[in-house]
């Protein structure tokens, strides 16, 4: 049973436009959410996070939105750049002693 | 070290052989995690260590998998009698404390069982 779902395996966006990556979760106990970015042959790197007490967190070109009632979060990248092409993983955890739960990832391709 | 270091970076092994994968976490990080990513799959949690103890081993796929951590630092993931379905990238991560939400990954060990 997947607790964190990324239903779009891939997304293609033109350079300069907005990229929107979506993530849904089923566990209502999750209270912290993270996005990781992974380039080929490298380990995932932390990108941005959001606590359940917030509905938005912004860091430069990256913004994460959280809709708790819908159990949905999204990552917005604007403007998208070719270097943003990577696999993006959504992750979540609860406040207990449990490790991060990851989604299957969305492969973003930013076309110049 | 500056980052999480994993070895070997690539390993091709014959079905039935044992393999050992090593992880050297960021210096001072007390929590260490093993995940794996099979083709087309997300990051599957295997096991974590807080210090040298592994409170939860339920993520290990079978009893052929084991892991240990000594001295609160280096960890070894051992897969006995490897099967083709064990082929995956095995990712190690560490964090400064388990309640810390950001974990830092190594580059992974690519295992291919032929």
PDB file of C-alpha atoms in Angstrom, chain A residues 10 21 71:
ATOM      1  CA  UNK A  10       7.213  12.000 -16.257  1.00  0.00           C
ATOM      2  CA  UNK A  21       4.995  18.294  -9.779  1.00  0.00           C
ATOM      3  CA  UNK A  71      -3.696  15.289   1.364  1.00  0.00           C
TER       4      UNK A  71
END
